[in-house]
N, CA and C atoms as an extended XYZ file, in Angstrom:
201
Properties=species:S:1:pos:R:3:atomname:S:1:resname:S:1:resid:I:1 pbc="F F F"
N        96.363      106.598       93.866 N   TYR     1
C        95.349      105.562       94.282 CA  TYR     1
C        95.839      104.583       95.355 C   TYR     1
N        95.284      104.264       96.388 N   ASN     2
C        95.606      103.317       97.289 CA  ASN     2
C        94.587      102.341       97.708 C   ASN     2
N        94.736      101.152       97.245 N   PRO     3
C        93.346      100.123       97.279 CA  PRO     3
C        93.148      100.071       98.940 C   PRO     3
N        91.952       99.374       99.049 N   ASP     4
C        91.907       99.182      100.702 CA  ASP     4
C        92.248       98.347      101.596 C   ASP     4
N        92.628       97.122      100.844 N   TYR     5
C        93.370       96.036      101.771 CA  TYR     5
C        94.284       95.339      100.943 C   TYR     5
N        95.487       94.763      101.588 N   LEU     6
C        96.068       93.692      101.016 CA  LEU     6
C        96.028       92.527      102.027 C   LEU     6
N        95.622       91.474      101.351 N   VAL     7
C        95.449       90.108      102.193 CA  VAL     7
C        96.719       89.341      101.902 C   VAL     7
N        97.227       88.762      102.966 N   LEU     8
C        98.200       87.783      102.828 CA  LEU     8
C        97.834       86.472      103.452 C   LEU     8
N        97.696       85.580      102.677 N   TYR     9
C        97.120       84.448      103.069 CA  TYR     9
C        98.248       83.401      103.506 C   TYR     9
N        97.989       82.398      104.248 N   GLU    10
C        98.984       81.293      105.028 CA  GLU    10
C        99.663       80.940      103.820 C   GLU    10
N        99.155       80.385      102.592 N   ASP    11
C       100.017       79.854      101.688 CA  ASP    11
C       100.855       80.617      100.896 C   ASP    11
N       100.988       82.097      101.245 N   GLY    12
C       101.788       82.884      100.686 CA  GLY    12
C       101.321       83.608       99.466 C   GLY    12
N       100.024       83.259       99.051 N   SER    13
C        99.280       84.189       98.065 CA  SER    13
C        99.076       85.586       98.661 C   SER    13
N        98.619       86.548       97.936 N   LYS    14
C        98.317       87.805       98.119 CA  LYS    14
C        97.260       88.329       97.283 C   LYS    14
N        96.267       89.047       97.732 N   GLU    15
C        95.101       89.493       97.122 CA  GLU    15
C        94.961       91.056       97.496 C   GLU    15
N        94.639       91.977       96.734 N   VAL    16
C        94.602       93.117       96.865 CA  VAL    16
C        92.840       93.389       96.506 C   VAL    16
N        92.285       94.062       97.741 N   LEU    17
C        90.859       94.235       97.739 CA  LEU    17
C        90.693       95.632       97.773 C   LEU    17
N        89.492       95.969       97.141 N   GLU    18
C        89.098       97.430       97.041 CA  GLU    18
C        87.593       97.143       97.167 C   GLU    18
N        87.163       98.030       98.162 N   CYS    19
C        85.841       97.882       98.814 CA  CYS    19
C        84.993       99.509       98.197 C   CYS    19
N        83.784       99.024       97.523 N   LYS    20
C        83.208      100.361       96.873 CA  LYS    20
C        81.744       99.867       96.863 C   LYS    20
N        80.883      100.839       97.541 N   PRO    21
C        79.247      100.693       97.161 CA  PRO    21
C        79.040      100.276       95.633 C   PRO    21
N        78.304       99.513       95.275 N   SER    22
C        77.657       98.730       94.269 CA  SER    22
C        77.418       99.940       93.209 C   SER    22
N        77.014      101.102       93.729 N   ASN    23
C        76.694      102.229       92.679 CA  ASN    23
C        77.773      102.911       92.224 C   ASN    23
N        79.126      102.509       92.697 N   GLN    24
C        80.114      103.303       92.088 CA  GLN    24
C        80.919      102.426       91.195 C   GLN    24
N        80.736      101.199       91.009 N   THR    25
C        81.289      100.144       90.222 CA  THR    25
C        81.426      100.675       88.598 C   THR    25
N        80.444      101.169       88.042 N   ASP    26
C        80.361      101.493       86.580 CA  ASP    26
C        81.008      102.971       86.504 C   ASP    26
N        81.508      103.578       87.554 N   LEU    27
C        82.193      105.043       87.299 CA  LEU    27
C        83.584      104.515       86.477 C   LEU    27
N        83.701      105.472       85.373 N   GLU    28
C        84.782      105.483       84.625 CA  GLU    28
C        86.094      105.512       85.441 C   GLU    28
N        86.096      106.676       86.173 N   ILE    29
C        87.360      106.818       87.182 CA  ILE    29
C        87.579      105.555       87.771 C   ILE    29
N        86.691      104.774       88.498 N   ASN    30
C        87.084      103.785       88.878 CA  ASN    30
C        87.396      102.567       88.366 C   ASN    30
N        86.856      102.304       87.029 N   LYS    31
C        87.105      101.279       86.224 CA  LYS    31
C        88.792      101.675       85.800 C   LYS    31
N        89.183      102.714       85.649 N   ALA    32
C        90.485      102.932       85.252 CA  ALA    32
C        91.441      102.808       86.476 C   ALA    32
N        91.122      103.010       87.566 N   LYS    33
C        91.779      102.579       88.707 CA  LYS    33
C        92.219      101.223       88.946 C   LYS    33
N        90.965      100.580       88.858 N   TRP    34
C        91.103       98.967       88.987 CA  TRP    34
C        91.836       98.475       87.863 C   TRP    34
N        91.777       98.926       86.541 N   GLU    35
C        92.440       98.205       85.699 CA  GLU    35
C        94.099       98.537       85.791 C   GLU    35
N        94.232       99.644       86.345 N   ALA    36
C        95.850       99.666       86.639 CA  ALA    36
C        96.288       98.800       87.818 C   ALA    36
N        95.201       98.822       88.793 N   ALA    37
C        95.690       98.078       89.838 CA  ALA    37
C        95.506       96.539       89.626 C   ALA    37
N        94.756       96.131       88.594 N   ASN    38
C        94.859       94.606       88.334 CA  ASN    38
C        96.106       94.266       87.471 C   ASN    38
N        96.697       95.369       86.563 N   ALA    39
C        97.757       94.955       86.093 CA  ALA    39
C        99.044       94.936       86.951 C   ALA    39
N        99.127       95.828       88.035 N   TYR    40
C       100.260       95.778       88.942 CA  TYR    40
C       100.170       94.375       89.703 C   TYR    40
N        98.880       94.142       90.188 N   CYS    41
C        98.872       92.764       90.816 CA  CYS    41
C        99.247       91.614       89.952 C   CYS    41
N        98.835       91.455       88.741 N   LYS    42
C        98.904       90.585       87.795 CA  LYS    42
C       100.559       90.238       87.449 C   LYS    42
N       101.247       91.280       87.526 N   ILE    43
C       102.572       91.200       87.268 CA  ILE    43
C       103.351       90.778       88.494 C   ILE    43
N       102.823       90.943       89.610 N   ARG    44
C       103.360       90.186       90.820 CA  ARG    44
C       102.998       88.909       91.241 C   ARG    44
N       102.012       88.401       90.661 N   GLY    45
C       101.303       87.170       90.923 CA  GLY    45
C       100.266       87.345       91.843 C   GLY    45
N        99.708       88.329       91.982 N   TRP    46
C        98.781       88.685       92.916 CA  TRP    46
C        97.473       88.812       92.317 C   TRP    46
N        96.247       88.712       93.243 N   SER    47
C        95.050       88.772       92.424 CA  SER    47
C        94.334       90.108       93.115 C   SER    47
N        93.428       90.664       92.332 N   PHE    48
C        92.980       91.938       92.745 CA  PHE    48
C        91.415       91.783       92.546 C   PHE    48
N        90.487       92.202       93.468 N   ASN    49
C        89.122       92.138       93.437 CA  ASN    49
C        88.311       93.323       94.040 C   ASN    49
N        87.473       93.512       93.408 N   VAL    50
C        86.633       94.591       94.008 CA  VAL    50
C        85.322       93.805       94.734 C   VAL    50
N        85.158       94.381       96.209 N   ILE    51
C        84.004       93.892       96.392 CA  ILE    51
C        83.053       94.920       96.944 C   ILE    51
N        81.613       94.681       96.936 N   THR    52
C        80.796       95.627       97.537 CA  THR    52
C        79.875       95.181       98.320 C   THR    52
N        78.752       95.882       98.838 N   GLU    53
C        77.899       95.732       99.855 CA  GLU    53
C        77.264       94.475       99.761 C   GLU    53
N        77.068       94.198       98.332 N   VAL    54
C        76.333       92.732       97.868 CA  VAL    54
C        77.108       91.925       98.327 C   VAL    54
N        78.481       91.668       97.716 N   GLY    55
C        79.720       90.705       98.142 CA  GLY    55
C        79.803       90.303       99.456 C   GLY    55
N        79.799       91.314      100.168 N   ILE    56
C        79.978       91.213      101.935 CA  ILE    56
C        78.913       90.646      102.579 C   ILE    56
N        77.599       90.970      101.990 N   ARG    57
C        76.470       90.203      102.494 CA  ARG    57
C        76.355       89.004      102.280 C   ARG    57
N        76.783       88.431      101.295 N   LYS    58
C        77.007       87.047      100.513 CA  LYS    58
C        77.797       86.236      101.750 C   LYS    58
N        78.969       86.906      101.717 N   LEU    59
C        80.033       86.337      102.516 CA  LEU    59
C        79.687       86.087      103.995 C   LEU    59
N        78.778       87.194      104.602 N   GLN    60
C        78.342       87.020      105.917 CA  GLN    60
C        77.495       85.959      105.935 C   GLN    60
N        76.524       85.725      105.074 N   LYS    61
C        75.586       84.553      105.184 CA  LYS    61
C        76.449       83.271      105.180 C   LYS    61
N        77.358       83.205      104.159 N   ARG    62
C        78.309       81.915      104.146 CA  ARG    62
C        78.808       81.607      105.373 C   ARG    62
N        79.288       82.803      106.063 N   LEU    63
C        80.131       82.665      107.406 CA  LEU    63
C        79.209       82.129      108.486 C   LEU    63
N        77.846       82.455      108.470 N   LYS    64
C        76.744       82.238      109.546 CA  LYS    64
C        76.604       80.918      109.233 C   LYS    64
N        76.534       80.343      108.235 N   LYS    65
C        76.359       78.846      108.027 CA  LYS    65
C        77.306       78.010      108.018 C   LYS    65
N        78.573       78.533      108.209 N   GLY    66
C        79.676       77.710      108.705 CA  GLY    66
C        80.503       77.143      107.117 C   GLY    66
N        80.125       77.932      106.254 N   LYS    67
C        80.657       77.471      104.784 CA  LYS    67
C        81.534       78.138      104.038 C   LYS    67
């Protein structure tokens, strides 16, 4: 399993992002992968998040508003 993105922030923090369609967030195989990825990130002091098209749309709206 390889997550989609490793985000390196200017403050030195790191975030692993997994992008998935919202209709795949309840699949047991994905939940197992994300639990393992979250544990991997946690011991390194990183954050792990799953983002769907719903979250991307919200982010797009915030960016358009300049917030």
